Structure formats: structure tokens, C-alpha cells
Amino acid sequence: MEIAVAVRPFGRFLAAHILPSCFSPGADGVFLVQGRFFSKRPIGVPRRRFASSCARAAVAPAKDETGVSDFRRLSTAAGPLQSGSDRPFERILVQGFSAVKPLVIERVESENELLTVLVVEKEEEEMKRVVLTVAEEGKETAVEKEAWRLLNDAVVSYCGSPVGTVAANVPAVEALNYDQVFIRDFVASAIAFLLKGETEIVRNFLLYTLQLQSWEKTVDCYSPGQGLMPASFKVRSVPMDGRKDEVEEILDPDFGESAIGRVAPVDSGLWWIILLRAYGKITGDYTLQERVDVQTGIRLILNLCLSDGFDMFPTLLVADGSCMIDRRMGIHGHPLEIQALFYCALRCSREMIASDDGSRSLLLAVNKRLTALSFHIREYYWVDMKKINEIYRYKTEEYSQGATNKFNIYPEQIPSWLVDWIPEKGGYLIGNLQPAHMDFRFFSLGNLWAITSSLTTPRQAEEILNLMENKWEDFVGNMPLKICYPALEYEEWHIITGSDPKNTPWSYHNGGSWPTLLWQFTLACIKMGRPELARKAVSVAEKRLSNDQWPEYYDTLTARFIGKQSRLYQTWTIAGFLASKLLLENPEMASIFTFEEDMELLEGCACSLTNHPRAKCSRRVPKVQVLV
């Protein structure tokens, strides 16, 4: 007799964590087959009452002989069973979840008993639905229930299939572009859906946005580079050709030609790659990233980011307004946010690109860029009390390969606020670095993603969280999380923002507080073994978000006021809160979105000058300083 068994890995994971009671897998032969729970029921005990208290799925890391988890080697189905075997169903291998090990069944029913259970499929299915519903209702708070309702209400459909969520869902207010699906905004929604086990919308989003990648959009007759992903798209109904009374749906993308400032989004393609990897790791559906069109999309994005130019640095050179801060805020050049997302996207791509003769040169370029970028950020963007003292004593106008002040930074650039603000213990990555310019502002998204992707050293990651804990009132206050600190004020605000009336001091991008950053803060805290910090921040947010109608951002130094132009029922505010709650309930899932140190990558030297007869590598920093 041959029996095929399929088990959805994420379903098993949810069952193991939300059912109110558990039974030892070996004690009563409990096992999970095709979403139904089976067990030997004691005589006289009603089936419904017994089944609701004795289901458990065994979940643990699957590791190879070296102790390293490898989800790609797990298969999807059990092999054929030998007739007459004393131990049928002995091993079931499940594909696609890094925290799943082969499920070992110690004891099973006899064939007649199993057939008896299968006959009552309808009753068992109803039982499982009731048990799961009761368990979920017992765990979800009223705020969470409201958040899920609002998130589902924000879903956008295209030709009958869900493809994303609108930026904000407030029917009584002029939509502007808040009725569109933004790539960067949807990532928070996608993480919440994936952690909830709802994967269809994420798959559709990845494939449909990939189709938009090839659209040719122009700004005043000029077309951007091939491989650019749109900032957003909208589902529109247009009349069909030759049919007056019939309409069809189309996806209309915006590559920046309609945006404020007409700036193309640099981060959209990076977010798309990061989400693609997360989808594969959670669902086990690696066929998606192996498709020819998806592989082509990854390579087009990488080619656009890795193309040669005039820049001497491994960081990406971008314009103001090309990321989450989509207005003029003085971040043109090499902003940390883009570099951290770039580094993370490169590491994701290195895992997903099919290894063949055509990809060899691309993978080599990715590895070289990763090595150079990690060194550059760790060495030149990092500041703490020790580094600030070094900058304070910098000599300028140094012309040589061995110059200490490589970017000709003038000590007078150290701002007065930093002198008293920086603690003795703790540090962070500055916002930007260019010749004769260091932007000492703290940008939360860049620092958090640097921790998540291991762009920082472990020591630097720990010190960033120490700084945020020490300066809790500055970063969290009455609502997490400050997008940057401090705000630009007075003449500096006039000059750098162009007197932007929306980015006034301590508002919007200029020191406002954005609840959507909560899920990224949670990821960083869990990775560093500090979940209590994330719980504290989530608790602060949960007390206000629902009562304040889920605003986009908050104003003032301590986030006491709802943003003066803040949209209510902002989707990524809702999704960021839900994703944070789900991650804290299942912290092992955080490893799906994070990276650990790759020592082999970091120990390399990307500049290829080691054996050069006339030039020497300028990377003279001891390894321990860059790696520890």
C-alpha cells in the first residue's frame, strides 16, 4: 500500500502555537495529515471534546551534519510505504520552513481505525475550524481584531485576485495618491499576511509588480534605466477597444513621473527582492523565485544598482526623495537607508540567483560589492564617543594613500547637539557621508536594517540598541518610532528643506514619529536577543493607535500630537503593528527576515590591490575592528 502525505509547514507551525492544549506525539499517536488532526480516542469520550485538547505538531530546526539549518533540502512528500511494515508513516519530510524537522510518528492507528476516522471528514473539519477560531479569539485583543479588519478592508483586487493594499483607506477624504499600492508600504502588509498564513496576495503582488518593471515611462521625453521598479501602481478601469459599454482593468504604475519632485524610487526594487526571499522562506515555494521571469527581474535590478559610474565609493549615489523620505530633506548623496536596503537586497539576491555560467560574473560582482560595502559602512559611517573625539582632532587637506581623514571632514562639522547627546556607551551609523560632509543625524530605518542584515558588527548592533534604550524619550516617547533625530530647525530648515511647510521641525519626515517602523524595530530587537525593548514599544503604541484612528505619523519631540497633515487609517501603520505582534508571539520567525555574519565574505578584500605593483590597498584597518 502506498500512501502520499502532504503537510503545509506554516499550517503545522500555527497549529503547534495556537491550540490551547497539547498532547505528546508519542503518547496517543497524534499526527497531522492534510490539515486534519487524528488521535486514538479513549472509549466513552466524545470525539469533539477529545480532539479539541490533544493536537500537537512537532516543530524544530532541521539541520545537516554541520549543525546548519537547510530548508531547501527538505522534500514535500513521504516515500512509498512497504506493505507489511510494522511502522508505517514512520518519517514525513516537509518542505519550506527552516524551523521544521522530519516529523517522526512513534505510534499510529490500525488501518481499520484510520479508515473510520477518514469517513467523518466533515465532522473533523468542523471541529478544527471551531478549535482554531476559539484559540485565535482568545489570543487576539480588541485592537488586533480591529487592525485585521482594517487591513483586509484595504486589500486591492485585480481581475478578481488580491494584489496589494492601498496606502490609506479613508473614503471621505480626497485620495490623492493614497489610493494606490506602494511597494515600500505593502511590505509591512505582506509580512503580516505571511505570518498569518495568507500567502496568495503576496505571490500575486510579486508577480504583477514584476510585469510592471518592463513598462517604459518618461519624464519630459527621458526614460529611466531598465530594471526600475515603480513606486506604486493603481488598478484602473478603462473602456475596451471597439466595445463602448465594456471596460477592462489595467495596472497603471507610477515610476516617479507623477510624484512630488519627480524622483524615481531607488528603494522599490530593493524592497521587492527582500520580500521575494521572505515569501520563499515562509511558504517553501521556491519555484516562484526560480521562474525565468523572476530571475530576469532580479538580474535587471542588480544590473541597475551595480552599473559602473563616476562614483569612487561602494555606496549607491542617489537623489533626495528617492526612498521613504520622499521629499527634500538633505539626504542626497549616500543616505544610510538606501545603503542598508542595498546590502540586504544583495545578500537576498545571492541566495536566490540561479547558479550557472550566465550568472557567474554577476555573483562575483555581488560578492565584491558586499565586501566593500560592509567595510565602508562599518568603518566610515560609525560614530561613538571615541570616534567623535578622533574627528574632533582631524587634520585636513591630507593628500596621500594613508590619510587618516580620507573624506576631508572639517572638525567644525560636529554639531553642538551631538556633544551633549551622545552617551559614553552606545553609538550609531550616521545618516550620510560625502567629501567634506558628515550628516550626524540618526536615521532609524537605516540603523535598524543595518542590524537586521548584519551590515553592522555585532558590537555595533548592540550599541545602537543601547543608544535607543538610553534615549528612549527621544526615539519613542509617546509613540514609536522617530524617523530621524534631531529635526532641522531655523535657518538649517530653510536652507536644506527649501522651507518645506510639511517638513516643519518635529513633523513628518523632519523628526516625526512613524508607527510603521515598529515592526523593523521588533526584528532588530529579536535578532539581538532584546525582545523586551520591542514589547515595551508595542505596548506604548497599542494604547494610542486605535483611539487615534491609526495615523500615518505623529508630531512634536515626544510624539504627543497626531501629525498635522497625517492621513488616518494608514495601512502600513496598521500592518506594522500587526507584524510586530506576530513576531513577538513567534520570535523564531524573525530569523526568516534577518541575516547572520558571513565571515568568509567579510574577511575578503574587494579592491584587488593587494598584489598591485604600484598601488596599495587603503584598507589598513585591523580585521578585528571591522569584524567584531
XYZ file of C-alpha atoms in Angstrom:
628
model
C 0.000 0.000 0.000
C 1.319 3.410 -0.927
C 0.064 6.498 0.877
C 1.021 10.049 -0.095
C 1.056 12.570 2.711
C 1.359 16.367 2.327
C 1.673 18.737 5.249
C 1.643 22.528 4.913
C 4.572 23.694 7.015
C 3.122 27.015 8.085
C -0.167 25.370 8.989
C 1.672 22.935 11.235
C 3.540 25.800 12.833
C 0.359 27.737 13.563
C -1.376 24.661 14.949
C 1.504 23.992 17.321
C 1.310 27.502 18.776
C -2.354 28.456 18.891
C -4.147 25.284 20.035
C -4.916 25.671 23.738
C -3.756 22.207 24.831
C -1.147 19.810 23.538
C -0.669 16.074 23.643
C 2.595 14.227 23.383
C 3.019 12.879 19.860
C 4.117 9.547 21.190
C 1.509 9.188 23.904
C -1.563 8.723 21.765
C -0.353 8.600 18.196
C -1.370 12.177 17.448
C -0.458 13.361 13.969
C -1.487 15.919 11.352
C -2.419 14.846 7.802
C -3.694 17.238 5.109
C -4.783 19.780 7.721
C -6.739 17.298 9.930
C -5.783 16.080 13.381
C -6.081 12.375 14.255
C -5.579 10.529 17.511
C -6.648 7.361 19.251
C -9.746 8.390 21.194
C -10.452 6.724 24.537
C -13.701 4.756 24.614
C -16.563 6.776 26.032
C -15.034 10.173 25.377
C -16.888 12.256 22.734
C -14.821 12.802 19.597
C -15.298 16.608 19.515
C -14.276 17.165 23.147
C -11.254 14.882 22.934
C -9.962 16.190 19.605
C -10.019 19.794 20.810
C -7.448 19.035 23.505
C -4.948 16.625 22.005
C -3.421 18.092 18.794
C 0.206 18.999 18.507
C 2.629 19.470 15.580
C 6.283 18.792 16.259
C 8.419 21.715 15.070
C 12.200 22.057 15.403
C 15.127 23.189 13.258
C 16.173 20.803 10.521
C 19.973 20.687 10.450
C 22.648 18.976 8.423
C 25.671 17.198 9.746
C 27.415 20.529 10.406
C 24.525 21.796 12.510
C 23.378 24.372 9.929
C 19.688 24.617 9.029
C 18.904 23.956 5.357
C 15.280 24.286 4.389
C 15.956 23.703 0.686
C 16.859 20.036 1.224
C 13.517 19.142 2.796
C 11.172 17.223 0.478
C 7.444 17.569 0.148
C 6.044 14.057 0.418
C 6.629 10.803 2.198
C 8.088 7.977 0.171
C 6.201 4.784 -0.631
C 5.435 2.621 2.378
C 6.306 -1.044 2.465
C 3.330 -3.333 2.816
C 3.549 -5.351 5.947
C 5.766 -2.799 7.674
C 5.339 -2.626 11.421
C 5.855 1.142 11.457
C 4.054 2.862 8.574
C 4.155 6.701 8.498
C 7.490 6.494 10.271
C 9.001 9.603 8.639
C 7.399 12.561 6.880
C 9.631 15.259 5.392
C 8.126 18.705 5.000
C 9.385 21.327 2.588
C 9.792 25.028 3.036
C 10.092 26.085 6.664
C 13.504 26.463 8.287
C 12.096 25.554 11.675
C 10.600 22.235 10.517
C 12.270 18.867 11.137
C 11.253 15.447 9.859
C 8.050 14.524 11.691
C 8.521 11.200 13.463
C 5.375 9.263 14.268
C 6.006 6.844 17.124
C 2.603 5.182 17.082
C -0.350 5.142 14.648
C -3.799 3.687 14.361
C -4.535 0.382 12.735
C -5.733 0.553 9.150
C -9.383 -0.015 10.128
C -9.269 2.692 12.789
C -7.714 5.155 10.322
C -10.399 4.483 7.726
C -13.079 5.015 10.361
C -11.661 8.448 11.160
C -11.423 9.417 7.497
C -15.138 8.690 6.988
C -16.081 11.526 9.339
C -14.087 14.147 7.413
C -16.840 16.741 7.553
C -17.198 16.456 11.318
C -13.433 16.695 11.865
C -13.128 19.719 9.596
C -15.866 21.494 11.515
C -14.140 20.599 14.791
C -10.841 22.019 13.630
C -12.488 25.238 12.491
C -14.169 25.713 15.869
C -10.988 24.949 17.815
C -8.861 27.332 15.756
C -11.473 30.074 15.946
C -11.734 29.807 19.728
C -7.946 29.769 20.100
C -7.495 32.826 17.883
C -10.269 34.734 19.622
C -8.631 34.008 22.952
C -5.302 35.408 21.834
C -6.270 38.472 19.811
C -7.003 41.711 21.608
C -9.752 44.069 20.518
C -7.138 46.352 18.947
C -5.690 43.472 16.937
C -9.135 42.416 15.709
C -9.818 45.958 14.545
C -6.416 46.110 12.859
C -7.026 42.888 10.913
C -10.442 44.116 9.814
C -8.959 47.391 8.564
C -6.082 45.632 6.828
C -8.455 43.297 4.986
C -10.633 46.274 4.025
C -7.575 47.895 2.418
C -6.935 44.969 0.047
C -6.960 45.826 -3.660
C -8.091 43.258 -6.256
C -7.156 42.975 -9.906
C -9.181 40.682 -12.172
C -10.642 39.026 -9.110
C -7.345 38.365 -7.310
C -5.840 40.309 -4.383
C -2.701 42.189 -5.456
C -1.896 44.605 -2.621
C -3.235 47.135 -0.137
C -3.935 50.841 -0.593
C -1.732 53.306 1.285
C -4.684 54.657 3.303
C -8.376 53.837 3.273
C -10.361 56.947 4.197
C -13.268 57.288 1.702
C -14.387 60.730 2.898
C -11.009 62.347 2.188
C -9.504 63.271 -1.181
C -7.438 60.245 -2.201
C -4.512 61.962 -3.946
C -2.110 59.021 -4.352
C -3.082 57.293 -1.101
C -5.457 55.021 -3.036
C -2.501 53.404 -4.773
C -0.485 50.319 -3.833
C 3.037 51.433 -2.872
C 5.762 48.806 -2.990
C 7.536 50.050 0.147
C 4.223 50.410 2.004
C 2.943 46.974 1.077
C 5.984 45.193 2.518
C 4.628 45.710 6.051
C 1.245 44.319 4.951
C 2.948 41.403 3.216
C 4.885 40.467 6.356
C 1.662 40.496 8.400
C -0.147 38.363 5.808
C 2.725 35.880 5.530
C 2.990 35.476 9.292
C -0.782 34.897 9.368
C -0.505 32.192 6.705
C -2.213 34.197 3.922
C 0.218 33.932 1.026
C -1.825 34.384 -2.150
C -1.857 38.180 -2.011
C 1.927 38.313 -1.589
C 2.567 35.974 -4.506
C 0.235 37.978 -6.757
C 1.869 41.230 -5.689
C 5.359 39.949 -6.530
C 4.344 38.713 -9.976
C 2.216 41.686 -11.024
C 4.776 44.275 -9.945
C 7.348 42.270 -11.888
C 5.233 42.733 -15.012
C 5.251 46.475 -14.416
C 9.049 46.524 -14.291
C 9.277 46.498 -18.072
C 6.991 49.493 -18.614
C 8.647 52.413 -20.335
C 7.766 55.634 -18.542
C 9.263 59.013 -19.268
C 9.694 62.400 -17.664
C 9.915 65.088 -20.325
C 10.902 62.567 -23.010
C 13.589 60.923 -20.870
C 13.352 57.254 -19.863
C 14.944 55.826 -16.681
C 17.209 52.798 -16.691
C 15.955 49.312 -17.483
C 15.040 47.321 -14.384
C 13.484 50.180 -12.426
C 10.531 49.121 -10.263
C 7.614 51.544 -9.855
C 6.981 53.437 -6.645
C 3.296 52.470 -6.788
C 0.503 51.271 -9.030
C -3.250 51.667 -9.261
C -5.969 49.424 -10.675
C -7.953 51.395 -13.255
C -10.988 50.520 -15.342
C -10.758 51.636 -18.963
C -13.088 51.111 -21.965
C -12.251 48.131 -24.108
C -11.228 48.809 -27.706
C -14.230 48.695 -30.000
C -16.694 47.973 -27.188
C -18.374 51.104 -25.879
C -20.174 49.637 -22.890
C -17.459 47.238 -21.674
C -14.449 48.012 -19.532
C -11.304 46.164 -18.560
C -8.950 46.504 -15.604
C -5.358 47.624 -16.057
C -2.467 48.284 -13.688
C -1.195 51.828 -14.032
C 2.275 52.258 -12.454
C 3.981 55.424 -11.236
C 7.756 55.496 -11.662
C 8.085 58.980 -10.220
C 6.711 60.923 -13.155
C 3.706 61.926 -11.027
C 5.465 62.086 -7.660
C 6.379 65.236 -5.756
C 9.769 66.300 -7.091
C 9.580 63.764 -9.975
C 12.178 61.487 -8.362
C 12.348 57.800 -9.291
C 12.246 55.375 -6.327
C 15.570 53.698 -5.645
C 14.228 51.528 -2.819
C 11.307 49.840 -4.640
C 13.421 47.206 -6.362
C 15.370 46.560 -3.162
C 12.165 46.026 -1.154
C 10.832 43.710 -3.890
C 13.904 41.463 -3.655
C 13.752 41.380 0.161
C 10.056 40.412 0.074
C 10.658 37.743 -2.578
C 13.147 35.966 -0.326
C 10.839 36.219 2.698
C 7.977 34.703 0.684
C 10.109 31.718 -0.300
C 11.388 31.063 3.196
C 7.942 31.178 4.807
C 5.945 29.268 2.182
C 8.617 26.913 0.864
C 7.506 27.920 -2.644
C 10.945 28.278 -4.205
C 9.500 27.633 -7.652
C 8.456 31.293 -7.703
C 11.974 32.677 -7.384
C 13.276 30.042 -9.821
C 10.960 31.170 -12.637
C 12.727 32.630 -15.647
C 10.845 35.936 -15.491
C 11.576 36.345 -11.765
C 15.259 35.521 -12.265
C 15.364 38.096 -15.062
C 13.723 40.669 -12.800
C 16.321 40.127 -10.069
C 19.173 40.495 -12.534
C 17.739 43.677 -14.056
C 17.526 45.293 -10.614
C 21.080 44.218 -9.775
C 22.430 45.429 -13.109
C 20.841 48.815 -12.481
C 22.363 49.055 -8.985
C 25.774 47.629 -9.874
C 26.330 49.580 -13.085
C 29.614 51.435 -13.380
C 29.644 55.188 -12.930
C 31.815 58.050 -11.768
C 31.500 57.241 -8.072
C 34.561 56.033 -6.129
C 32.539 54.594 -3.254
C 30.721 51.230 -2.967
C 27.614 53.044 -1.684
C 24.764 53.960 -4.042
C 24.649 57.598 -5.125
C 21.028 58.773 -5.093
C 18.946 61.939 -5.104
C 16.789 63.460 -2.368
C 13.302 61.970 -2.206
C 14.245 58.536 -3.593
C 13.161 56.434 -0.598
C 10.754 56.548 2.374
C 11.768 60.187 2.874
C 10.305 61.229 -0.468
C 10.775 64.994 -0.134
C 13.773 67.273 0.060
C 15.421 66.578 3.424
C 19.129 66.860 2.697
C 19.692 63.124 2.197
C 21.010 63.321 -1.361
C 24.317 61.553 -1.842
C 24.801 58.275 0.007
C 21.982 58.051 2.584
C 22.245 55.220 5.084
C 18.688 53.970 4.469
C 19.438 53.104 0.836
C 22.819 51.531 1.684
C 21.296 49.240 4.331
C 18.482 48.126 1.997
C 21.006 47.721 -0.836
C 23.207 45.483 1.319
C 20.216 43.389 2.403
C 18.955 43.042 -1.185
C 22.417 41.919 -2.341
C 22.500 39.218 0.325
C 18.981 38.103 -0.618
C 19.894 38.024 -4.316
C 22.999 35.945 -3.670
C 20.741 33.238 -2.213
C 18.148 33.343 -4.991
C 20.093 33.799 -8.230
C 20.356 30.521 -10.136
C 23.998 29.486 -10.331
C 25.004 28.940 -13.960
C 27.530 30.182 -16.492
C 25.434 33.272 -17.192
C 25.252 34.325 -13.556
C 28.886 33.724 -12.603
C 30.089 37.254 -13.332
C 27.024 38.769 -11.644
C 27.546 36.738 -8.476
C 31.204 37.754 -8.439
C 30.175 41.416 -8.687
C 27.639 40.933 -5.872
C 30.254 39.386 -3.586
C 32.765 42.134 -4.279
C 30.189 44.835 -3.622
C 29.067 43.195 -0.376
C 32.629 43.045 0.908
C 33.411 46.639 0.009
C 30.076 47.989 1.255
C 30.268 46.258 4.631
C 33.768 47.608 5.252
C 32.867 51.108 4.088
C 29.767 51.443 6.299
C 31.297 49.835 9.386
C 34.434 51.936 9.237
C 33.320 55.348 7.948
C 29.660 55.688 8.986
C 30.089 54.550 12.580
C 30.306 57.152 15.372
C 30.556 56.807 19.131
C 32.314 58.890 21.748
C 35.698 57.522 20.724
C 35.144 58.224 17.020
C 33.834 61.741 17.650
C 36.987 62.506 19.631
C 39.038 61.345 16.638
C 37.056 63.562 14.256
C 37.449 66.485 16.660
C 41.253 66.202 16.232
C 41.265 65.546 12.476
C 43.892 67.177 10.319
C 42.560 68.452 6.999
C 43.857 68.723 3.437
C 45.650 65.362 3.698
C 46.861 64.189 0.300
C 48.142 60.598 0.420
C 47.078 56.969 0.273
C 47.499 56.653 4.023
C 45.456 59.705 5.044
C 43.515 59.377 8.257
C 40.886 61.946 7.293
C 40.013 60.290 3.972
C 36.941 62.416 3.220
C 38.468 65.740 4.292
C 35.978 66.239 7.105
C 36.335 69.519 8.989
C 36.061 69.127 12.781
C 33.779 72.162 12.899
C 31.064 69.979 11.342
C 30.486 68.232 14.669
C 27.103 69.730 15.713
C 26.638 71.225 19.157
C 23.649 68.966 19.937
C 25.783 65.843 19.467
C 28.392 66.858 22.041
C 25.961 66.585 24.927
C 23.629 63.977 23.411
C 25.953 61.072 22.623
C 26.324 58.807 25.692
C 29.584 57.292 26.909
C 28.313 53.849 25.928
C 26.467 53.485 22.669
C 26.863 54.597 19.087
C 25.145 54.578 15.706
C 25.594 54.869 11.943
C 25.380 58.434 10.671
C 22.857 59.419 8.036
C 25.173 60.312 5.164
C 28.813 60.634 4.142
C 30.311 62.599 1.267
C 33.508 64.598 0.675
C 33.750 67.276 3.405
C 30.322 66.342 4.724
C 29.063 64.074 7.503
C 25.352 64.102 8.299
C 25.336 63.241 12.011
C 21.563 62.788 12.232
C 20.286 59.410 13.432
C 18.017 57.776 10.835
C 16.056 54.886 12.336
C 15.265 52.845 9.228
C 18.897 52.709 8.093
C 20.212 51.741 11.533
C 17.537 49.085 12.064
C 18.095 47.451 8.686
C 21.845 47.577 9.221
C 21.266 45.446 12.341
C 18.809 43.124 10.607
C 21.086 42.424 7.630
C 24.325 42.275 9.697
C 25.711 45.294 7.900
C 26.935 46.345 11.348
C 29.248 44.299 13.523
C 27.596 42.512 16.477
C 29.157 45.073 18.824
C 27.850 47.979 16.763
C 24.365 46.437 16.616
C 24.329 46.070 20.392
C 25.458 49.662 20.882
C 22.756 51.011 18.547
C 20.077 49.347 20.669
C 21.831 50.581 23.828
C 21.668 54.115 22.458
C 17.974 53.783 21.631
C 17.248 52.432 25.104
C 19.254 55.207 26.772
C 17.475 57.831 24.657
C 14.042 56.215 24.875
C 12.175 59.504 25.285
C 13.837 60.874 22.160
C 13.141 57.849 19.957
C 9.857 56.548 21.398
C 8.297 58.950 23.871
C 4.518 58.729 23.434
C 4.672 56.845 20.119
C 7.382 54.811 18.376
C 9.408 55.476 16.306
C 11.253 58.684 15.465
C 12.139 58.639 11.761
C 15.237 60.761 12.388
C 16.810 62.706 15.217
C 17.144 65.618 15.645
C 14.889 67.788 13.484
C 16.197 70.511 11.196
C 15.317 73.917 12.634
C 15.664 77.653 11.948
C 17.988 78.584 9.059
C 19.063 74.988 8.589
C 15.433 74.043 7.928
C 15.003 76.924 5.461
C 18.146 76.049 3.503
C 18.051 72.251 3.495
C 14.296 71.619 3.048
C 13.596 74.699 0.961
C 11.182 75.929 3.678
C 9.003 72.845 3.211
C 5.703 73.574 5.065
C 5.045 69.851 5.569
C 8.506 69.048 6.944
C 8.464 71.654 9.676
C 10.571 70.816 12.781
C 9.439 67.634 14.582
C 6.832 66.840 11.932
C 6.515 64.330 9.082
C 9.991 63.374 7.807
C 11.691 66.096 9.851
C 11.735 64.344 13.216
C 8.188 62.956 13.132
C 7.318 59.585 14.686
C 6.193 56.782 12.363
C 4.459 53.724 13.900
C 5.173 51.634 10.799
C 8.833 51.456 11.868
C 7.704 49.356 14.822
C 7.970 46.003 13.014
C 11.514 46.726 11.877
C 12.477 47.740 15.403
C 10.945 44.450 16.585
C 13.024 42.466 14.085
C 16.249 44.127 15.222
C 15.433 43.611 18.914
C 14.580 39.925 18.494
C 17.720 39.305 16.473
C 19.873 40.849 19.203
C 18.096 38.967 21.994
C 16.336 42.101 23.307
C 12.621 41.390 22.694
C 11.698 43.210 25.902
C 12.551 46.512 24.182
C 10.183 45.718 21.329
C 7.413 44.660 23.719
C 7.788 47.946 25.561
C 7.464 49.912 22.318
C 4.488 47.845 21.096
C 2.748 48.413 24.434
C 3.159 52.179 24.021
C 1.714 52.058 20.503
C -1.203 49.778 21.375
C -2.538 52.253 23.926
C -2.996 55.016 21.345
C -3.183 53.772 17.763
C -6.794 52.610 17.754
C -8.089 55.637 19.657
C -6.160 57.946 17.302
C -7.560 56.130 14.219
C -4.234 54.670 13.077
C -2.500 57.840 11.832
C 0.400 57.912 9.406
C 2.732 59.831 11.725
C 2.901 61.874 14.940
C 4.354 65.321 15.622
C 6.360 67.056 18.380
C 9.556 65.991 20.126
C 7.822 63.299 22.204
C 5.094 62.412 19.647
C 2.213 63.801 21.708
C 0.188 65.122 18.748
C -1.232 63.360 15.716
C 0.570 64.667 12.629
C -0.924 67.920 11.385
C -1.321 66.529 7.835
C -1.324 62.870 8.843
C -3.655 60.514 6.985
C -5.835 58.366 9.240
C -6.267 54.620 8.827
C -2.833 54.431 7.239
C -2.337 50.846 6.096
C 1.340 50.425 6.886
C 0.717 51.788 10.383
C -1.869 49.045 10.861
C 0.289 46.350 9.247
C 3.431 47.372 11.144
C 1.605 46.937 14.436
C 0.216 43.528 13.453
C 3.569 42.294 12.152
C 5.216 43.332 15.428
C 2.645 41.447 17.478
C 3.014 38.298 15.384
C 6.811 38.417 15.559
C 6.763 38.785 19.331
C 4.349 35.861 19.627
C 6.586 33.723 17.398
C 10.121 35.150 17.748
C 11.674 32.207 15.910
C 10.051 33.575 12.728
C 12.288 36.651 12.889
C 15.207 34.576 11.586
C 13.397 34.351 8.244
C 13.896 38.088 7.670
C 17.367 38.528 9.174
C 20.945 37.604 8.288
C 23.842 36.448 10.406
C 27.503 37.340 9.907
C 29.161 35.851 6.819
C 32.781 35.727 7.975
C 34.117 34.420 4.664
C 32.567 37.375 2.875
C 33.758 39.954 5.400
C 37.354 38.752 5.504
C 37.809 39.276 1.769
C 39.205 42.420 0.169
C 37.226 43.795 -2.714
C 39.674 46.329 -4.082
C 42.071 43.791 -5.679
C 45.133 45.957 -4.930
C 46.896 43.529 -2.614
C 49.368 42.434 -5.261
C 49.340 45.596 -7.351
C 52.928 46.662 -8.201
C 52.315 50.431 -7.879
C 49.325 50.844 -5.554
C 48.431 49.531 -2.150
C 45.082 48.817 -0.592
C 43.902 51.727 1.541
C 42.040 49.335 3.798
C 44.582 49.254 6.599
C 42.146 48.898 9.478
C 42.831 45.768 11.561
C 40.392 42.942 10.835
C 39.229 42.784 14.408
C 37.988 46.382 14.219
C 35.781 45.664 11.217
C 34.580 42.195 12.134
C 33.903 42.383 15.876
